[in-house]
Amino acid sequence: PTNGSVVIRFNEAIDPASVTSSNFYLYTNQGTVPGTRSVSADGLELSFVSDAPLAVGTSHTIYSYVDDV
């Protein structure tokens, strides 16, 4: 779906303050996709929801560089 969210599940809790637009983002060949990042209450899930529907027929890549696990 074009409005789906991306969720990464960790086996150890992460610090929500360690998640930024610089180390967790969705990317296309057009650049970074604007969206909202969130960490679950237990710190085990990291989510990204785009601000607008994702482009159909476009490759999307999620990048996650969260070192604080």
mmCIF file of N, CA, C and O in Angstrom:
data_model
loop_
_atom_site.group_PDB
_atom_site.id
_atom_site.type_symbol
_atom_site.label_atom_id
_atom_site.label_comp_id
_atom_site.label_asym_id
_atom_site.label_seq_id
_atom_site.Cartn_x
_atom_site.Cartn_y
_atom_site.Cartn_z
ATOM 1 N N PRO A 1 0.818 -1.205 0.000
ATOM 2 C CA PRO A 1 0.000 0.000 0.000
ATOM 3 C C PRO A 1 0.854 1.258 0.000
ATOM 4 O O PRO A 1 1.941 1.265 0.549
ATOM 5 N N THR A 2 0.355 2.295 -0.602
ATOM 6 C CA THR A 2 1.137 3.530 -0.707
ATOM 7 C C THR A 2 1.173 4.328 0.585
ATOM 8 O O THR A 2 1.940 5.264 0.716
ATOM 9 N N ASN A 3 0.340 3.988 1.547
ATOM 10 C CA ASN A 3 0.339 4.708 2.816
ATOM 11 C C ASN A 3 0.753 3.808 3.976
ATOM 12 O O ASN A 3 0.404 4.056 5.104
ATOM 13 N N GLY A 4 1.490 2.757 3.671
ATOM 14 C CA GLY A 4 1.926 1.841 4.712
ATOM 15 C C GLY A 4 3.006 2.430 5.584
ATOM 16 O O GLY A 4 3.655 3.406 5.235
ATOM 17 N N SER A 5 3.179 1.849 6.746
ATOM 18 C CA SER A 5 4.235 2.295 7.646
ATOM 19 C C SER A 5 5.343 1.254 7.659
ATOM 20 O O SER A 5 5.142 0.110 7.279
ATOM 21 N N VAL A 6 6.511 1.684 8.084
ATOM 22 C CA VAL A 6 7.660 0.797 8.226
ATOM 23 C C VAL A 6 7.913 0.628 9.713
ATOM 24 O O VAL A 6 7.963 1.608 10.449
ATOM 25 N N VAL A 7 8.054 -0.619 10.155
ATOM 26 C CA VAL A 7 8.321 -0.897 11.565
ATOM 27 C C VAL A 7 9.531 -1.820 11.653
ATOM 28 O O VAL A 7 9.590 -2.850 10.980
ATOM 29 N N ILE A 8 10.496 -1.432 12.482
ATOM 30 C CA ILE A 8 11.667 -2.262 12.760
ATOM 31 C C ILE A 8 11.553 -2.709 14.210
ATOM 32 O O ILE A 8 11.325 -1.896 15.108
ATOM 33 N N ARG A 9 11.709 -4.005 14.449
ATOM 34 C CA ARG A 9 11.617 -4.547 15.807
ATOM 35 C C ARG A 9 13.010 -4.947 16.277
ATOM 36 O O ARG A 9 13.741 -5.638 15.577
ATOM 37 N N PHE A 10 13.368 -4.518 17.484
ATOM 38 C CA PHE A 10 14.659 -4.826 18.090
ATOM 39 C C PHE A 10 14.475 -5.849 19.204
ATOM 40 O O PHE A 10 13.385 -5.981 19.757
ATOM 41 N N ASN A 11 15.546 -6.532 19.568
ATOM 42 C CA ASN A 11 15.462 -7.481 20.684
ATOM 43 C C ASN A 11 15.915 -6.840 21.995
ATOM 44 O O ASN A 11 15.864 -7.467 23.040
ATOM 45 N N GLU A 12 16.369 -5.579 21.927
ATOM 46 C CA GLU A 12 16.694 -4.793 23.115
ATOM 47 C C GLU A 12 16.098 -3.406 22.936
ATOM 48 O O GLU A 12 16.048 -2.887 21.815
ATOM 49 N N ALA A 13 15.676 -2.815 24.021
ATOM 50 C CA ALA A 13 15.066 -1.489 23.959
ATOM 51 C C ALA A 13 16.075 -0.440 23.510
ATOM 52 O O ALA A 13 17.261 -0.514 23.840
ATOM 53 N N ILE A 14 15.583 0.545 22.734
ATOM 54 C CA ILE A 14 16.414 1.669 22.321
ATOM 55 C C ILE A 14 15.916 2.938 23.013
ATOM 56 O O ILE A 14 14.766 3.016 23.446
ATOM 57 N N ASP A 15 16.785 3.900 23.102
ATOM 58 C CA ASP A 15 16.457 5.186 23.714
ATOM 59 C C ASP A 15 15.739 6.040 22.666
ATOM 60 O O ASP A 15 16.318 6.338 21.615
ATOM 61 N N PRO A 16 14.495 6.448 22.908
ATOM 62 C CA PRO A 16 13.777 7.262 21.924
ATOM 63 C C PRO A 16 14.523 8.544 21.542
ATOM 64 O O PRO A 16 14.426 9.006 20.406
ATOM 65 N N ALA A 17 15.290 9.106 22.453
ATOM 66 C CA ALA A 17 16.038 10.328 22.168
ATOM 67 C C ALA A 17 17.152 10.093 21.148
ATOM 68 O O ALA A 17 17.666 11.044 20.555
ATOM 69 N N SER A 18 17.529 8.838 20.936
ATOM 70 C CA SER A 18 18.604 8.535 19.994
ATOM 71 C C SER A 18 18.107 8.467 18.548
ATOM 72 O O SER A 18 18.909 8.375 17.626
ATOM 73 N N VAL A 19 16.793 8.518 18.333
ATOM 74 C CA VAL A 19 16.214 8.410 16.986
ATOM 75 C C VAL A 19 16.021 9.809 16.413
ATOM 76 O O VAL A 19 15.309 10.632 16.987
ATOM 77 N N THR A 20 16.679 10.073 15.278
ATOM 78 C CA THR A 20 16.586 11.378 14.633
ATOM 79 C C THR A 20 16.337 11.203 13.133
ATOM 80 O O THR A 20 16.453 10.089 12.599
ATOM 81 N N SER A 21 16.062 12.296 12.471
ATOM 82 C CA SER A 21 15.885 12.245 11.021
ATOM 83 C C SER A 21 17.215 11.982 10.309
ATOM 84 O O SER A 21 17.229 11.653 9.125
ATOM 85 N N SER A 22 18.320 12.094 11.018
ATOM 86 C CA SER A 22 19.631 11.820 10.432
ATOM 87 C C SER A 22 20.020 10.348 10.493
ATOM 88 O O SER A 22 20.847 9.884 9.705
ATOM 89 N N ASN A 23 19.443 9.601 11.451
ATOM 90 C CA ASN A 23 19.857 8.196 11.586
ATOM 91 C C ASN A 23 18.732 7.191 11.348
ATOM 92 O O ASN A 23 18.955 5.988 11.441
ATOM 93 N N PHE A 24 17.524 7.661 11.037
ATOM 94 C CA PHE A 24 16.420 6.755 10.704
ATOM 95 C C PHE A 24 15.515 7.473 9.717
ATOM 96 O O PHE A 24 14.842 8.439 10.070
ATOM 97 N N TYR A 25 15.554 7.036 8.441
ATOM 98 C CA TYR A 25 14.791 7.728 7.413
ATOM 99 C C TYR A 25 14.478 6.814 6.238
ATOM 100 O O TYR A 25 15.105 5.771 6.055
ATOM 101 N N LEU A 26 13.493 7.231 5.459
ATOM 102 C CA LEU A 26 13.081 6.535 4.238
ATOM 103 C C LEU A 26 13.600 7.345 3.065
ATOM 104 O O LEU A 26 13.495 8.581 3.056
ATOM 105 N N TYR A 27 14.158 6.665 2.075
ATOM 106 C CA TYR A 27 14.833 7.338 0.968
ATOM 107 C C TYR A 27 14.359 6.780 -0.363
ATOM 108 O O TYR A 27 14.091 5.590 -0.484
ATOM 109 N N THR A 28 14.273 7.649 -1.378
ATOM 110 C CA THR A 28 14.035 7.252 -2.764
ATOM 111 C C THR A 28 15.115 7.907 -3.612
ATOM 112 O O THR A 28 15.923 8.691 -3.105
ATOM 113 N N ASN A 29 15.088 7.644 -4.914
ATOM 114 C CA ASN A 29 16.070 8.306 -5.780
ATOM 115 C C ASN A 29 15.802 9.808 -5.891
ATOM 116 O O ASN A 29 16.616 10.551 -6.414
ATOM 117 N N GLN A 30 14.667 10.268 -5.367
ATOM 118 C CA GLN A 30 14.331 11.690 -5.329
ATOM 119 C C GLN A 30 14.785 12.356 -4.029
ATOM 120 O O GLN A 30 14.664 13.565 -3.874
ATOM 121 N N GLY A 31 15.251 11.562 -3.065
ATOM 122 C CA GLY A 31 15.719 12.107 -1.796
ATOM 123 C C GLY A 31 14.991 11.507 -0.604
ATOM 124 O O GLY A 31 14.289 10.503 -0.716
ATOM 125 N N THR A 32 15.143 12.139 0.528
ATOM 126 C CA THR A 32 14.546 11.674 1.783
ATOM 127 C C THR A 32 13.041 11.944 1.773
ATOM 128 O O THR A 32 12.594 13.004 1.363
ATOM 129 N N VAL A 33 12.273 10.968 2.249
ATOM 130 C CA VAL A 33 10.815 11.081 2.316
ATOM 131 C C VAL A 33 10.442 11.714 3.661
ATOM 132 O O VAL A 33 10.828 11.198 4.713
ATOM 133 N N PRO A 34 9.684 12.809 3.662
ATOM 134 C CA PRO A 34 9.255 13.415 4.922
ATOM 135 C C PRO A 34 8.290 12.494 5.667
ATOM 136 O O PRO A 34 7.441 11.846 5.045
ATOM 137 N N GLY A 35 8.435 12.417 6.979
ATOM 138 C CA GLY A 35 7.547 11.566 7.759
ATOM 139 C C GLY A 35 7.807 11.668 9.244
ATOM 140 O O GLY A 35 8.665 12.424 9.690
ATOM 141 N N THR A 36 7.053 10.867 9.973
ATOM 142 C CA THR A 36 7.119 10.864 11.427
ATOM 143 C C THR A 36 7.784 9.588 11.912
ATOM 144 O O THR A 36 7.447 8.493 11.472
ATOM 145 N N ARG A 37 8.711 9.763 12.842
ATOM 146 C CA ARG A 37 9.390 8.628 13.474
ATOM 147 C C ARG A 37 8.868 8.497 14.884
ATOM 148 O O ARG A 37 8.636 9.496 15.555
ATOM 149 N N SER A 38 8.737 7.250 15.342
ATOM 150 C CA SER A 38 8.313 7.045 16.729
ATOM 151 C C SER A 38 8.889 5.742 17.255
ATOM 152 O O SER A 38 9.184 4.823 16.499
ATOM 153 N N VAL A 39 9.045 5.712 18.567
ATOM 154 C CA VAL A 39 9.528 4.521 19.259
ATOM 155 C C VAL A 39 8.402 4.058 20.170
ATOM 156 O O VAL A 39 7.763 4.865 20.848
ATOM 157 N N SER A 40 8.150 2.751 20.184
ATOM 158 C CA SER A 40 7.088 2.203 21.028
ATOM 159 C C SER A 40 7.403 2.427 22.506
ATOM 160 O O SER A 40 8.552 2.686 22.879
ATOM 161 N N ALA A 41 6.384 2.324 23.335
ATOM 162 C CA ALA A 41 6.539 2.562 24.784
ATOM 163 C C ALA A 41 7.587 1.653 25.404
ATOM 164 O O ALA A 41 8.305 2.061 26.322
ATOM 165 N N ASP A 42 7.704 0.421 24.900
ATOM 166 C CA ASP A 42 8.690 -0.512 25.461
ATOM 167 C C ASP A 42 10.066 -0.363 24.823
ATOM 168 O O ASP A 42 11.014 -1.034 25.199
ATOM 169 N N GLY A 43 10.189 0.523 23.818
ATOM 170 C CA GLY A 43 11.476 0.776 23.185
ATOM 171 C C GLY A 43 11.922 -0.293 22.213
ATOM 172 O O GLY A 43 13.041 -0.249 21.711
ATOM 173 N N LEU A 44 11.048 -1.244 21.889
ATOM 174 C CA LEU A 44 11.435 -2.357 21.024
ATOM 175 C C LEU A 44 11.057 -2.175 19.561
ATOM 176 O O LEU A 44 11.532 -2.925 18.709
ATOM 177 N N GLU A 45 10.196 -1.207 19.266
ATOM 178 C CA GLU A 45 9.793 -0.984 17.880
ATOM 179 C C GLU A 45 10.048 0.465 17.474
ATOM 180 O O GLU A 45 9.727 1.396 18.210
ATOM 181 N N LEU A 46 10.607 0.606 16.299
ATOM 182 C CA LEU A 46 10.897 1.896 15.712
ATOM 183 C C LEU A 46 10.048 1.995 14.450
ATOM 184 O O LEU A 46 10.101 1.114 13.595
ATOM 185 N N SER A 47 9.224 3.049 14.339
ATOM 186 C CA SER A 47 8.283 3.178 13.231
ATOM 187 C C SER A 47 8.528 4.444 12.435
ATOM 188 O O SER A 47 8.975 5.457 12.970
ATOM 189 N N PHE A 48 8.186 4.362 11.146
ATOM 190 C CA PHE A 48 8.209 5.522 10.267
ATOM 191 C C PHE A 48 6.909 5.541 9.479
ATOM 192 O O PHE A 48 6.517 4.529 8.894
ATOM 193 N N VAL A 49 6.215 6.686 9.461
ATOM 194 C CA VAL A 49 5.009 6.869 8.662
ATOM 195 C C VAL A 49 5.230 8.119 7.819
ATOM 196 O O VAL A 49 5.512 9.198 8.352
ATOM 197 N N SER A 50 5.108 7.975 6.495
ATOM 198 C CA SER A 50 5.341 9.111 5.606
ATOM 199 C C SER A 50 4.235 10.149 5.737
ATOM 200 O O SER A 50 3.101 9.820 6.080
ATOM 201 N N ASP A 51 4.585 11.401 5.469
ATOM 202 C CA ASP A 51 3.621 12.493 5.545
ATOM 203 C C ASP A 51 2.593 12.438 4.423
ATOM 204 O O ASP A 51 1.479 12.932 4.566
ATOM 205 N N ALA A 52 2.969 11.862 3.293
ATOM 206 C CA ALA A 52 2.096 11.758 2.124
ATOM 207 C C ALA A 52 2.180 10.332 1.587
ATOM 208 O O ALA A 52 3.114 9.585 1.927
ATOM 209 N N PRO A 53 1.217 9.921 0.768
ATOM 210 C CA PRO A 53 1.296 8.577 0.178
ATOM 211 C C PRO A 53 2.620 8.385 -0.554
ATOM 212 O O PRO A 53 3.157 9.321 -1.155
ATOM 213 N N LEU A 54 3.138 7.166 -0.487
ATOM 214 C CA LEU A 54 4.387 6.854 -1.170
ATOM 215 C C LEU A 54 4.139 6.744 -2.669
ATOM 216 O O LEU A 54 3.057 6.335 -3.101
ATOM 217 N N ALA A 55 5.126 7.117 -3.450
ATOM 218 C CA ALA A 55 5.005 7.088 -4.905
ATOM 219 C C ALA A 55 4.940 5.647 -5.411
ATOM 220 O O ALA A 55 5.748 4.802 -5.024
ATOM 221 N N VAL A 56 3.984 5.375 -6.253
ATOM 222 C CA VAL A 56 3.828 4.053 -6.869
ATOM 223 C C VAL A 56 4.926 3.875 -7.911
ATOM 224 O O VAL A 56 5.294 4.819 -8.606
ATOM 225 N N GLY A 57 5.470 2.669 -8.010
ATOM 226 C CA GLY A 57 6.493 2.376 -9.002
ATOM 227 C C GLY A 57 7.853 2.941 -8.652
ATOM 228 O O GLY A 57 8.725 3.048 -9.508
ATOM 229 N N THR A 58 8.044 3.323 -7.397
ATOM 230 C CA THR A 58 9.303 3.892 -6.932
ATOM 231 C C THR A 58 9.898 2.992 -5.864
ATOM 232 O O THR A 58 9.186 2.504 -4.993
ATOM 233 N N SER A 59 11.187 2.764 -5.948
ATOM 234 C CA SER A 59 11.881 1.972 -4.933
ATOM 235 C C SER A 59 12.112 2.832 -3.694
ATOM 236 O O SER A 59 12.570 3.972 -3.799
ATOM 237 N N HIS A 60 11.784 2.290 -2.538
ATOM 238 C CA HIS A 60 11.979 2.980 -1.265
ATOM 239 C C HIS A 60 12.918 2.149 -0.396
ATOM 240 O O HIS A 60 12.791 0.926 -0.333
ATOM 241 N N THR A 61 13.838 2.817 0.277
ATOM 242 C CA THR A 61 14.807 2.149 1.143
ATOM 243 C C THR A 61 14.764 2.803 2.518
ATOM 244 O O THR A 61 14.812 4.030 2.627
ATOM 245 N N ILE A 62 14.691 1.981 3.555
ATOM 246 C CA ILE A 62 14.721 2.506 4.919
ATOM 247 C C ILE A 62 16.154 2.409 5.429
ATOM 248 O O ILE A 62 16.825 1.396 5.222
ATOM 249 N N TYR A 63 16.642 3.475 6.031
ATOM 250 C CA TYR A 63 17.964 3.497 6.636
ATOM 251 C C TYR A 63 17.828 3.654 8.130
ATOM 252 O O TYR A 63 17.072 4.512 8.602
ATOM 253 N N SER A 64 18.557 2.838 8.863
ATOM 254 C CA SER A 64 18.537 2.905 10.311
ATOM 255 C C SER A 64 19.964 2.782 10.833
ATOM 256 O O SER A 64 20.619 1.768 10.618
ATOM 257 N N TYR A 65 20.416 3.825 11.480
ATOM 258 C CA TYR A 65 21.763 3.867 12.046
ATOM 259 C C TYR A 65 21.696 4.138 13.540
ATOM 260 O O TYR A 65 22.385 4.996 14.034
ATOM 261 N N VAL A 66 20.852 3.442 14.225
ATOM 262 C CA VAL A 66 20.687 3.652 15.659
ATOM 263 C C VAL A 66 21.703 2.776 16.390
ATOM 264 O O VAL A 66 21.627 1.566 16.364
ATOM 265 N N ASP A 67 22.681 3.414 17.015
ATOM 266 C CA ASP A 67 23.751 2.688 17.698
ATOM 267 C C ASP A 67 23.409 2.346 19.143
ATOM 268 O O ASP A 67 24.052 1.511 19.741
ATOM 269 N N ASP A 68 22.422 2.980 19.704
ATOM 270 C CA ASP A 68 22.128 2.881 21.129
ATOM 271 C C ASP A 68 21.181 1.731 21.462
ATOM 272 O O ASP A 68 20.114 1.924 21.980
ATOM 273 N N VAL A 69 21.597 0.507 21.118
ATOM 274 C CA VAL A 69 20.777 -0.666 21.430
ATOM 275 C C VAL A 69 21.503 -1.564 22.397
ATOM 276 O O VAL A 69 22.668 -1.488 22.557
#
